[in-house]
Coordinates of C-alpha atoms in Angstrom, one line a residue:
Chain A
X62 CA -15.0 -78.7 17.3
X63 CA -14.0 -75.1 18.1
X64 CA -15.9 -73.2 20.8
X65 CA -15.3 -69.5 21.3
X66 CA -16.4 -67.9 24.5
X67 CA -16.0 -64.1 25.1
X68 CA -13.1 -64.2 22.6
X69 CA -11.4 -60.9 21.6
X70 CA -8.1 -60.0 20.0
X71 CA -6.8 -56.5 19.7
X72 CA -3.6 -54.8 18.8
X73 CA -2.6 -51.9 21.0
X74 CA -6.2 -51.4 22.3
X75 CA -7.5 -51.5 18.7
X76 CA -9.9 -54.4 18.4
X77 CA -9.4 -56.7 15.5
X78 CA -11.7 -59.6 16.3
X79 CA -14.5 -60.2 18.7
X80 CA -16.4 -63.5 18.9
X81 CA -18.7 -63.5 22.0
X82 CA -20.1 -67.0 21.5
X83 CA -19.6 -69.4 18.6
X84 CA -19.2 -73.0 17.8
X85 CA -17.5 -74.3 14.7
X86 CA -18.4 -77.9 14.1
X87 CA -15.9 -80.5 12.8
X88 CA -15.4 -80.6 9.1
X89 CA -13.7 -78.6 6.3
X90 CA -14.4 -74.9 6.6
X91 CA -13.6 -72.1 4.3
X92 CA -12.9 -68.8 5.9
X93 CA -13.4 -65.8 3.6
X94 CA -12.7 -62.2 4.2
X95 CA -11.2 -59.1 2.6
X96 CA -7.6 -58.2 3.0
X97 CA -6.9 -57.0 6.6
X98 CA -10.2 -58.4 7.9
X99 CA -8.4 -60.5 10.5
X100 CA -8.3 -64.0 8.9
X101 CA -4.6 -64.5 9.5
X102 CA -4.8 -63.0 13.0
X103 CA -7.6 -65.6 13.7
X104 CA -5.3 -68.4 12.4
X105 CA -2.3 -67.2 14.3
X106 CA -4.4 -67.1 17.5
X107 CA -5.6 -70.6 16.9
X108 CA -2.1 -71.8 16.1
X109 CA -0.8 -70.4 19.5
X110 CA 1.3 -67.7 17.9
X111 CA -0.7 -64.7 19.4
X112 CA -2.1 -64.2 22.8
X113 CA -5.8 -63.3 23.1
X114 CA -8.6 -62.6 25.7
X115 CA -11.4 -65.0 26.4
X116 CA -11.6 -68.7 26.0
X117 CA -11.3 -71.1 23.0
X118 CA -11.9 -74.8 23.4
X119 CA -11.0 -77.6 21.0
X120 CA -13.3 -80.6 21.0
X121 CA -14.7 -79.4 24.3
X122 CA -11.7 -80.7 26.2
X123 CA -8.6 -78.6 25.2
X124 CA -8.6 -75.1 26.6
X125 CA -6.2 -73.5 24.2
X126 CA -4.8 -70.8 26.6
X127 CA -4.6 -73.1 29.7
X128 CA -3.1 -76.2 27.9
X129 CA -0.4 -74.8 25.6
X130 CA 1.3 -78.1 25.0
X131 CA -1.9 -80.0 24.2
X132 CA -3.0 -77.0 22.1
X133 CA 0.0 -77.2 19.9
X134 CA -0.3 -81.0 19.7
X135 CA -3.9 -80.7 18.5
X136 CA -3.7 -77.8 16.1
X137 CA -1.1 -77.2 13.3
X138 CA -0.7 -74.3 11.0
X139 CA 0.5 -73.7 7.5
X140 CA 1.4 -70.1 6.9
X141 CA 0.3 -68.1 3.9
X142 CA 3.9 -66.9 3.0
X143 CA 6.3 -69.2 4.9
X144 CA 9.9 -68.1 5.4
X145 CA 12.6 -70.1 7.2
X146 CA 16.2 -69.3 8.0
X147 CA 18.2 -69.6 4.8
X148 CA 20.8 -72.0 6.2
X149 CA 18.4 -74.6 7.6
X150 CA 17.4 -77.5 5.3
X151 CA 13.8 -78.5 4.8
X152 CA 14.7 -82.0 6.1
X153 CA 15.9 -80.6 9.4
X154 CA 12.7 -78.7 9.9
X155 CA 10.7 -81.9 8.9
X156 CA 12.7 -83.9 11.5
X157 CA 12.1 -81.3 14.2
X158 CA 8.4 -81.2 13.5
X159 CA 8.1 -84.9 13.2
X160 CA 9.8 -85.4 16.5
X161 CA 7.9 -82.6 18.4
X162 CA 4.5 -83.7 17.0
X163 CA 5.3 -87.4 17.4
X164 CA 4.5 -88.1 13.8
X165 CA 4.0 -91.8 12.9
X166 CA 6.9 -93.6 11.2
X167 CA 7.1 -92.9 7.5
X168 CA 4.5 -90.1 7.6
X169 CA 7.0 -87.4 6.7
X170 CA 8.2 -89.4 3.7
X171 CA 4.6 -90.0 2.5
X172 CA 3.8 -86.3 2.8
X173 CA 7.0 -85.2 1.0
X174 CA 6.3 -87.7 -1.8
X175 CA 2.7 -86.6 -2.2
X176 CA 3.5 -82.9 -2.3
X177 CA 6.5 -83.4 -4.5
X178 CA 9.0 -82.1 -1.9
X179 CA 11.3 -85.1 -1.6
X180 CA 13.9 -83.8 -4.0
X181 CA 14.6 -80.5 -2.5
X182 CA 14.2 -81.2 1.2
X183 CA 17.9 -81.9 1.7
X184 CA 18.8 -78.5 0.4
X185 CA 19.0 -75.3 2.5
X186 CA 15.7 -73.4 2.4
X187 CA 17.6 -70.3 1.2
X188 CA 17.7 -72.0 -2.2
X189 CA 14.0 -72.6 -2.3
X190 CA 11.5 -70.9 -4.6
X191 CA 8.3 -69.5 -3.0
X192 CA 6.4 -72.6 -4.3
X193 CA 9.0 -74.9 -2.6
X194 CA 8.7 -73.0 0.6
X195 CA 4.9 -73.4 0.4
X196 CA 5.2 -77.1 -0.2
X197 CA 7.5 -77.4 2.8
X198 CA 5.1 -75.5 5.0
X199 CA 2.3 -77.9 4.0
X200 CA 4.4 -80.9 4.8
X201 CA 5.1 -79.4 8.2
X202 CA 1.4 -78.6 8.8
X203 CA 0.3 -82.1 7.9
X204 CA 2.9 -83.8 10.2
X205 CA 1.6 -85.6 13.3
X206 CA -2.0 -86.3 14.1
X207 CA -3.6 -83.0 14.9
X208 CA -7.3 -82.7 15.3
X209 CA -7.4 -79.4 13.4
X210 CA -5.1 -78.1 10.6
X211 CA -5.2 -74.4 9.7
X212 CA -4.1 -73.6 6.1
X213 CA -3.7 -69.9 5.4
X214 CA -4.0 -69.3 1.6
X215 CA -2.9 -72.9 0.8
X216 CA -3.3 -72.4 -2.9
X217 CA -1.0 -69.5 -3.6
X218 CA 2.3 -70.2 -5.4
X219 CA 1.4 -73.9 -5.9
X220 CA 1.3 -75.5 -9.3
X221 CA -1.9 -77.3 -10.4
X222 CA -0.6 -80.8 -9.7
X223 CA 0.4 -79.9 -6.1
X224 CA -3.0 -78.2 -5.5
X225 CA -4.7 -81.5 -6.6
X226 CA -2.3 -83.5 -4.3
X227 CA -3.1 -81.1 -1.4
X228 CA -6.8 -81.6 -2.0
X229 CA -6.2 -85.3 -1.9
X230 CA -4.4 -85.1 1.4
X231 CA -7.1 -82.9 2.9
X232 CA -9.7 -85.4 1.9
X233 CA -7.6 -88.3 3.2
X234 CA -7.1 -86.7 6.5
X235 CA -10.7 -85.5 6.7
X236 CA -11.8 -89.1 6.4
X237 CA -9.5 -90.0 9.4
X238 CA -11.3 -87.3 11.5
X239 CA -9.1 -84.2 11.1
X240 CA -10.9 -80.9 10.6
X241 CA -9.6 -78.1 8.5
X242 CA -9.9 -74.3 8.4
X243 CA -8.8 -72.8 5.1
X244 CA -8.6 -69.3 3.8
X245 CA -8.4 -68.6 0.1
X246 CA -9.3 -65.9 -2.3
X247 CA -9.5 -68.4 -5.1
X248 CA -13.1 -69.7 -4.5
X249 CA -13.4 -71.3 -7.9
X250 CA -11.1 -74.1 -6.8
X251 CA -13.1 -74.9 -3.7
X252 CA -15.7 -77.2 -5.3
X253 CA -13.0 -79.9 -5.3
X254 CA -13.4 -80.1 -1.5
X255 CA -16.5 -81.3 0.5
X256 CA -16.9 -78.1 2.4
X257 CA -18.8 -78.3 5.7
X258 CA -19.4 -74.5 5.9
X259 CA -18.2 -71.2 4.6
X260 CA -17.5 -68.4 7.1
X261 CA -16.9 -64.7 6.7
X262 CA -14.6 -62.5 8.7
X263 CA -16.1 -59.1 8.5
X264 CA -16.8 -56.2 10.9
X265 CA -14.3 -57.7 13.3
X266 CA -16.2 -60.9 13.8
X267 CA -16.7 -64.4 12.3
X268 CA -20.1 -65.2 10.9
X269 CA -21.5 -68.2 9.1
X270 CA -22.3 -67.7 5.4
X271 CA -23.4 -71.1 4.2
X272 CA -23.4 -74.6 5.7
X273 CA -24.0 -78.0 4.2
Chain B
X52 CA 15.1 -33.8 5.3
X53 CA 13.1 -34.6 8.4
X54 CA 11.3 -37.6 6.9
X55 CA 14.6 -39.4 6.0
X56 CA 16.1 -38.4 9.4
X57 CA 13.2 -40.2 11.2
X58 CA 13.6 -43.3 9.0
X59 CA 17.3 -43.5 9.5
X60 CA 16.9 -43.0 13.2
X61 CA 14.6 -45.9 13.4
X62 CA 16.4 -48.2 10.9
X63 CA 20.0 -47.5 11.9
X64 CA 20.4 -45.6 15.2
X65 CA 17.9 -47.2 17.5
X66 CA 18.8 -50.8 16.5
X67 CA 22.5 -50.0 16.9
X68 CA 22.2 -48.9 20.5
X69 CA 19.8 -51.6 21.5
X70 CA 21.9 -54.3 19.9
X71 CA 25.1 -53.0 21.5
X72 CA 23.7 -52.7 25.0
X73 CA 26.3 -55.1 26.4
X74 CA 29.2 -53.3 24.6
X75 CA 28.2 -49.9 26.0
X76 CA 27.8 -51.3 29.5
X77 CA 31.3 -52.6 29.5
X78 CA 32.7 -49.4 27.9
X79 CA 31.0 -47.4 30.7
X80 CA 32.4 -49.7 33.3
X81 CA 35.9 -49.5 31.8
X82 CA 35.7 -45.7 31.7
X83 CA 34.4 -45.1 35.2
X84 CA 34.6 -48.3 37.1
X85 CA 37.9 -50.1 37.4
X86 CA 40.4 -47.4 38.2
X87 CA 41.1 -44.8 40.8
X88 CA 39.1 -41.6 40.1
X89 CA 42.3 -39.8 39.0
X90 CA 43.0 -42.3 36.3
X91 CA 39.4 -42.6 35.0
X92 CA 39.6 -42.7 31.2
X93 CA 37.5 -39.5 31.2
X94 CA 39.3 -37.6 33.9
X95 CA 41.0 -34.3 32.9
X96 CA 44.3 -35.6 34.4
X97 CA 44.4 -38.6 32.2
X98 CA 43.2 -36.7 29.1
X99 CA 45.7 -33.8 29.5
X100 CA 48.4 -36.5 29.5
X101 CA 47.0 -37.9 26.3
X102 CA 46.7 -34.5 24.7
X103 CA 50.3 -33.6 25.5
X104 CA 51.6 -36.3 23.2
X105 CA 50.5 -36.5 19.5
X106 CA 51.4 -40.2 19.6
X107 CA 49.0 -40.9 22.5
X108 CA 46.3 -38.7 20.9
X109 CA 46.8 -40.7 17.7
X110 CA 46.6 -43.9 19.8
X111 CA 43.2 -42.9 21.3
X112 CA 41.9 -41.9 17.9
X113 CA 43.1 -45.2 16.6
X114 CA 41.1 -47.1 19.2
X115 CA 38.0 -45.1 18.2
X116 CA 38.8 -45.9 14.6
X117 CA 38.1 -49.6 15.5
X118 CA 34.7 -48.4 16.9
X119 CA 34.2 -46.5 13.7
X120 CA 34.7 -49.7 11.7
X121 CA 32.2 -51.4 13.9
X122 CA 29.7 -48.6 13.2
X123 CA 30.4 -48.6 9.5
X124 CA 30.0 -52.4 9.3
X125 CA 26.6 -52.1 11.1
X126 CA 25.5 -49.3 8.9
X127 CA 26.2 -51.3 5.7
X128 CA 24.7 -54.5 7.1
X129 CA 21.5 -52.6 8.0
X130 CA 21.2 -51.0 4.6
X131 CA 21.4 -54.4 2.9
X132 CA 18.6 -56.0 4.9
X133 CA 15.6 -56.9 2.6
X134 CA 13.2 -55.0 4.8
X135 CA 15.2 -51.8 4.2
X136 CA 14.9 -52.2 0.4
X137 CA 12.8 -49.0 0.3
X138 CA 16.0 -47.0 1.0
X139 CA 16.9 -47.4 -2.7
X140 CA 14.6 -44.4 -3.2
X141 CA 16.8 -42.1 -1.1
X142 CA 19.3 -41.1 -3.9
X143 CA 16.3 -39.5 -5.6
X144 CA 16.3 -36.9 -2.8
X145 CA 18.3 -33.7 -3.3
X146 CA 22.0 -34.6 -2.9
X147 CA 22.7 -32.0 -0.2
X148 CA 19.8 -33.0 2.0
X149 CA 20.6 -36.7 1.6
X150 CA 24.2 -36.0 2.7
X151 CA 23.0 -34.0 5.6
X152 CA 20.7 -36.8 6.8
X153 CA 23.4 -39.4 6.4
X154 CA 25.8 -37.2 8.3
X155 CA 23.3 -36.8 11.1
X156 CA 22.7 -40.6 11.3
X157 CA 26.4 -41.3 11.3
X158 CA 27.0 -38.7 14.1
X159 CA 24.3 -40.3 16.2
X160 CA 25.8 -43.7 15.9
X161 CA 29.3 -42.4 16.4
X162 CA 28.1 -40.1 19.2
X163 CA 30.0 -41.7 22.2
X164 CA 33.3 -41.4 20.2
X165 CA 32.4 -37.8 19.3
X166 CA 31.7 -36.8 22.9
X167 CA 34.9 -38.4 24.1
X168 CA 37.2 -37.0 21.5
X169 CA 35.7 -33.5 21.8
X170 CA 36.2 -33.7 25.5
X171 CA 39.8 -34.7 24.8
X172 CA 40.2 -31.7 22.5
X173 CA 38.7 -29.3 25.2
X174 CA 41.0 -30.7 27.9
X175 CA 43.9 -30.4 25.4
X176 CA 43.1 -26.7 24.7
X177 CA 42.7 -26.0 28.4
X178 CA 46.1 -27.5 29.1
X179 CA 47.8 -25.6 26.3
X180 CA 47.9 -28.4 23.7
X181 CA 46.0 -27.0 20.8
X182 CA 47.4 -29.7 18.5
X183 CA 45.0 -32.1 20.0
X184 CA 42.1 -29.9 18.9
X185 CA 43.3 -29.9 15.3
X186 CA 43.8 -33.6 15.3
X187 CA 40.4 -34.3 16.7
X188 CA 38.6 -31.9 14.4
X189 CA 40.4 -33.3 11.4
X190 CA 39.7 -36.8 12.5
X191 CA 35.9 -36.3 13.1
X192 CA 35.3 -34.2 9.9
X193 CA 37.3 -36.6 7.8
X194 CA 35.5 -39.7 9.1
X195 CA 32.1 -38.0 8.7
X196 CA 32.9 -37.0 5.1
X197 CA 34.2 -40.5 4.2
X198 CA 31.2 -42.2 5.8
X199 CA 28.7 -40.0 4.0
X200 CA 30.4 -40.6 0.6
X201 CA 30.6 -44.4 1.2
X202 CA 27.0 -44.7 2.3
X203 CA 25.8 -42.4 -0.6
X204 CA 27.7 -44.6 -3.0
X205 CA 26.2 -47.7 -1.4
X206 CA 22.7 -46.4 -1.8
X207 CA 23.3 -45.3 -5.4
X208 CA 24.2 -48.9 -6.4
X209 CA 21.7 -50.5 -4.1
X210 CA 21.7 -54.3 -3.9
X211 CA 19.7 -56.2 -1.4
X212 CA 21.4 -59.3 -0.1
X213 CA 20.6 -62.3 -2.2
X214 CA 18.8 -64.5 0.2
X215 CA 20.2 -68.0 0.4
X216 CA 22.4 -68.1 -2.7
X217 CA 25.5 -68.7 -0.6
X218 CA 23.8 -71.6 1.3
X219 CA 23.0 -73.6 -1.8
X220 CA 26.0 -75.9 -1.3
X221 CA 26.4 -75.7 2.4
X222 CA 26.7 -79.2 3.8
X223 CA 24.1 -80.1 6.3
X224 CA 25.9 -80.9 9.5
X225 CA 23.9 -82.6 12.2
X226 CA 23.0 -79.6 14.4
X227 CA 20.6 -80.3 17.2
X228 CA 17.7 -77.8 17.0
X229 CA 18.5 -76.2 20.4
X230 CA 21.8 -75.1 18.9
X231 CA 20.3 -73.5 15.8
X232 CA 20.6 -70.0 17.2
X233 CA 24.3 -70.5 17.5
X234 CA 24.4 -71.8 13.9
X235 CA 22.5 -68.6 12.9
X236 CA 25.3 -66.5 14.4
X237 CA 28.0 -68.6 12.7
X238 CA 26.3 -68.2 9.3
X239 CA 24.8 -64.8 9.5
X240 CA 26.8 -62.8 12.1
X241 CA 30.2 -64.5 12.4
X242 CA 32.1 -61.2 12.9
X243 CA 29.8 -60.0 15.7
X244 CA 30.0 -63.4 17.4
X245 CA 33.8 -63.5 17.1
X246 CA 34.3 -59.9 18.3
X247 CA 31.9 -60.3 21.2
X248 CA 33.6 -63.6 22.3
X249 CA 37.1 -62.2 21.9
X250 CA 36.2 -59.1 23.9
X251 CA 34.5 -61.2 26.6
X252 CA 37.5 -63.5 26.8
X253 CA 40.0 -60.6 26.8
X254 CA 38.2 -58.9 29.7
X255 CA 38.0 -62.1 31.7
X256 CA 41.7 -62.9 31.0
X257 CA 42.6 -59.4 32.0
X258 CA 41.0 -59.8 35.4
X259 CA 42.5 -63.3 35.8
X260 CA 46.0 -62.0 35.0
X261 CA 45.7 -58.8 37.1
X262 CA 44.2 -60.4 40.1
X263 CA 45.4 -64.1 39.9
X264 CA 44.2 -66.6 42.4
X265 CA 45.4 -67.4 45.1
X266 CA 47.2 -64.1 45.3
X267 CA 43.8 -62.5 45.4
X268 CA 40.5 -64.0 46.4
X269 CA 38.0 -65.0 43.8
X270 CA 36.0 -61.7 43.8
X271 CA 37.9 -60.0 41.0
X272 CA 37.6 -63.2 39.0
X273 CA 33.8 -63.1 39.6
X274 CA 33.7 -59.4 38.6
X275 CA 35.6 -60.2 35.4
X276 CA 33.3 -63.1 34.6
X277 CA 30.2 -60.9 35.3
X278 CA 31.5 -58.3 32.8
X279 CA 32.4 -61.0 30.2
X280 CA 28.9 -62.5 30.6
X281 CA 27.2 -59.1 30.4
X282 CA 28.9 -58.6 27.1
X283 CA 26.8 -61.4 25.7
X284 CA 23.6 -59.4 26.1
X285 CA 23.8 -58.6 22.4
X286 CA 24.0 -62.3 21.5
X287 CA 21.1 -63.0 23.8
X288 CA 19.0 -60.4 21.9
X289 CA 20.1 -62.1 18.6
X290 CA 19.0 -65.5 19.9
X291 CA 15.5 -64.2 20.7
X292 CA 15.3 -62.4 17.4
X293 CA 16.2 -65.5 15.6
X294 CA 13.7 -67.7 17.4
X295 CA 10.8 -65.2 17.2
X296 CA 11.4 -63.6 13.8
X297 CA 13.7 -65.6 11.6
X298 CA 12.8 -69.2 12.6
X299 CA 9.3 -68.5 14.1
X300 CA 8.3 -72.1 14.4
X301 CA 9.3 -73.1 17.9
X302 CA 6.3 -71.3 19.4
X303 CA 4.0 -73.6 17.3
X304 CA 5.6 -76.8 18.6
X305 CA 4.1 -78.8 21.4
X306 CA 6.9 -78.5 24.0
X307 CA 6.6 -78.1 27.7
X308 CA 7.9 -75.0 29.4
X309 CA 10.5 -77.0 31.3
X310 CA 11.8 -78.4 28.0
X311 CA 11.9 -74.9 26.4
X312 CA 13.8 -73.4 29.3
X313 CA 16.2 -76.3 29.5
X314 CA 17.0 -76.0 25.8
X315 CA 17.8 -72.4 26.3
X316 CA 19.9 -73.0 29.3
X317 CA 21.8 -75.7 27.3
X318 CA 22.4 -73.3 24.5
X319 CA 23.6 -70.6 26.8
X320 CA 26.0 -73.1 28.5
X321 CA 27.5 -73.9 25.1
X322 CA 27.8 -70.2 24.4
X323 CA 29.7 -69.6 27.6
X324 CA 32.1 -72.6 27.0
X325 CA 35.1 -70.4 26.0
X326 CA 34.7 -68.2 29.2
X327 CA 34.3 -71.3 31.3
X328 CA 37.4 -72.8 29.8
X329 CA 39.6 -69.8 30.6
X330 CA 38.0 -69.6 34.1
X331 CA 39.0 -73.1 35.0
X332 CA 42.3 -72.9 33.1
X333 CA 43.6 -69.9 35.0
X334 CA 41.7 -69.9 38.3
X335 CA 41.1 -73.7 38.6
X336 CA 42.5 -75.2 41.8
X337 CA 41.1 -78.1 43.7
X338 CA 39.6 -75.7 46.3
X339 CA 38.1 -73.4 43.6
X340 CA 36.3 -76.0 41.5
X341 CA 33.0 -75.8 43.4
X342 CA 33.0 -71.9 43.5
X343 CA 33.8 -71.8 39.8
X344 CA 31.0 -74.3 39.0
X345 CA 28.7 -72.1 40.9
X346 CA 30.0 -69.0 39.0
X347 CA 29.4 -70.8 35.7
X348 CA 25.9 -71.8 36.8
X349 CA 25.3 -68.2 37.7
X350 CA 26.5 -67.1 34.3
X351 CA 23.9 -69.4 32.6
X352 CA 21.2 -68.1 35.0
X353 CA 22.1 -64.5 34.3
X354 CA 21.9 -64.9 30.6
X355 CA 18.7 -66.8 30.9
X356 CA 17.3 -63.9 32.9
X357 CA 18.4 -61.4 30.2
X358 CA 16.6 -63.6 27.7
X359 CA 13.5 -63.8 29.8
X360 CA 13.4 -60.0 30.1
X361 CA 13.1 -59.7 26.4
X362 CA 9.7 -61.4 26.6
X363 CA 8.4 -58.8 29.1
X364 CA 5.1 -57.3 28.1
X365 CA 5.4 -53.8 26.6
X366 CA 9.1 -54.4 26.0
X367 CA 11.1 -51.5 24.7
X368 CA 14.8 -51.5 23.8
X369 CA 15.4 -48.5 26.0
X370 CA 13.7 -50.1 28.9
X371 CA 15.7 -53.3 28.4
X372 CA 18.9 -51.4 28.3
X373 CA 18.1 -49.8 31.6
X374 CA 17.2 -53.2 33.1
X375 CA 20.4 -54.7 32.0
X376 CA 22.4 -51.8 33.3
X377 CA 20.8 -51.8 36.8
X378 CA 21.0 -55.5 37.0
X379 CA 24.7 -55.3 36.2
X380 CA 25.4 -52.6 38.7
X381 CA 23.4 -54.5 41.3
X382 CA 25.3 -57.7 40.7
X383 CA 28.6 -55.8 40.8
X384 CA 27.8 -54.5 44.3
X385 CA 26.5 -57.9 45.3
X386 CA 29.7 -59.6 44.3
X387 CA 31.7 -57.3 46.4
X388 CA 29.8 -58.5 49.4
X389 CA 30.8 -62.1 48.6
X390 CA 27.4 -63.7 48.7
X391 CA 26.9 -67.5 48.6
X392 CA 27.2 -68.0 44.8
X393 CA 25.2 -71.2 44.8
X394 CA 22.3 -69.3 46.2
X395 CA 22.6 -66.5 43.6
X396 CA 22.8 -69.1 40.8
X397 CA 19.7 -70.9 42.0
X398 CA 17.8 -67.7 42.5
X399 CA 18.7 -66.5 39.0
X400 CA 17.8 -69.8 37.3
X401 CA 14.5 -69.9 39.2
X402 CA 13.5 -66.3 38.5
X403 CA 14.4 -66.8 34.8
X404 CA 12.3 -69.9 34.6
X405 CA 9.3 -68.2 36.3
X406 CA 9.5 -65.1 34.2
X407 CA 10.0 -67.1 31.0
X408 CA 7.0 -69.3 31.9
X409 CA 4.9 -66.2 32.8
X410 CA 5.7 -64.2 29.7
X411 CA 6.5 -66.6 26.9
X412 CA 3.0 -67.3 25.7
X413 CA 1.9 -63.6 26.2
X414 CA 4.7 -62.3 24.0
X415 CA 3.6 -60.7 20.8
X416 CA 5.9 -59.3 18.2
X417 CA 3.1 -57.7 16.2
X418 CA 1.7 -55.9 19.2
X419 CA 5.1 -54.3 19.8
X420 CA 5.4 -53.0 16.3
X421 CA 1.8 -51.6 16.3
X422 CA 2.2 -50.0 19.7
X423 CA 5.4 -48.2 18.6
X424 CA 3.7 -47.0 15.5
X425 CA 0.9 -45.6 17.6
X426 CA 3.3 -44.0 20.0
X427 CA 5.1 -42.3 17.1

């Protein structure tokens, strides 16, 4: 699914991540790592939010740096601690994402229902709690038909029912061929998901820990 | 208190000057650019005339009081930002040192006014009008004391802005996403938007009234429009800040570069609607329609270029200010040569597009912050 070739990411000459050669197969992957190890940086790079050096290919056909539009069509990202302008409603963001990602008819409604976000979407995000913001970010991340969905700390601030609903959505989309990269500190919850592999971000690189 | 000085300089002083680049550009131009040397607003001849009359001195100090209110508003707004929450600790510092640090920060923000009024006092003393010196000293010391007391009181009863409480019942109007930055200004920075637009329109109207077409050719109108557009540099910075920091999501969306640039151009066209209205209202004749359309297109291209420059790798606010300044001076000279405006407009739109395309995906907010930290 993801192929790294000579990849490196640094901040002001200070290297954060270096992955010379690596292939991450399709499936559901759990990325572990200590605070500050570079997990979020890796996700932001993959989401197209940060520039990098080297090459990353998705499914062997999308060169992320050279095809920015296709890149963003194929990968979506749910942030760990999402924050949106206080005056914009969740529904407006959903509409924007659904249009830009060419989401199928009714998908936004289905996602909002599944994650229990329907009631508050018409309100301005400034009135949301952190859990509501997280639900909104998940709805946005699942919109469209991306090949890969990145979820950074998807479990934090969510109630138990929503966590189960999210696991259900991940499994549903996985069956349809979507891959997932997840980061989480709460490893005890992960048995609920059919993980393909577990990876560790450590010593400025990504390495395989276990695979099924 | 060196530590607090450094923090206040970064939190208050630097953002103030970078966010008010357009304002200072126009002020500089008004002081040195539009009159004969003898009547420059900084010339001893002009200032000795002002110092000779307490009423005129009071008038000048009154104008600077408006600037003072702008500074104070900025100071309070910055202190209320959630990211500056840590400043609630400052009242724990020794009161005398805290006051001194606040006074220094205030003086740095108010520095242009301090320089001008002190220069006025010096010219006043040299021309035998010592009253001006007393008025200026009393004015500066008084404002400094009042500001320090107000800020100290603000810090003592520190309250971060309650995010979103006021938007709970805001009706959701159908705003197209490309206009969201404008919506941000209307909600979050209405005073700044209003003052900037009022100043821009006032400058443009001033030129249109002083050098009306067809009594004069269109060059003064073009210069007036250039100044009015330059004033929007502050708004352009706000647009970029909103997109990259507050909203953050557009970068994640699968949109082509043409679509991104077109949306920005459309937003900037909407932003310039008031200036365009007055341009056509007061200089619009059948023979000027095409030149004015070219001028309006140039305005959009110019603002688009200012926006693109914000994505330059290794961007610094100081460097940006210099670029805007030299660009403005260059355009001013160019306009005096009466170039074909359609060509200037096309060149600006094209350069903006190319720069935006080149830099947009290489832009990195985090890198900038880290680099600055390293430099410091």
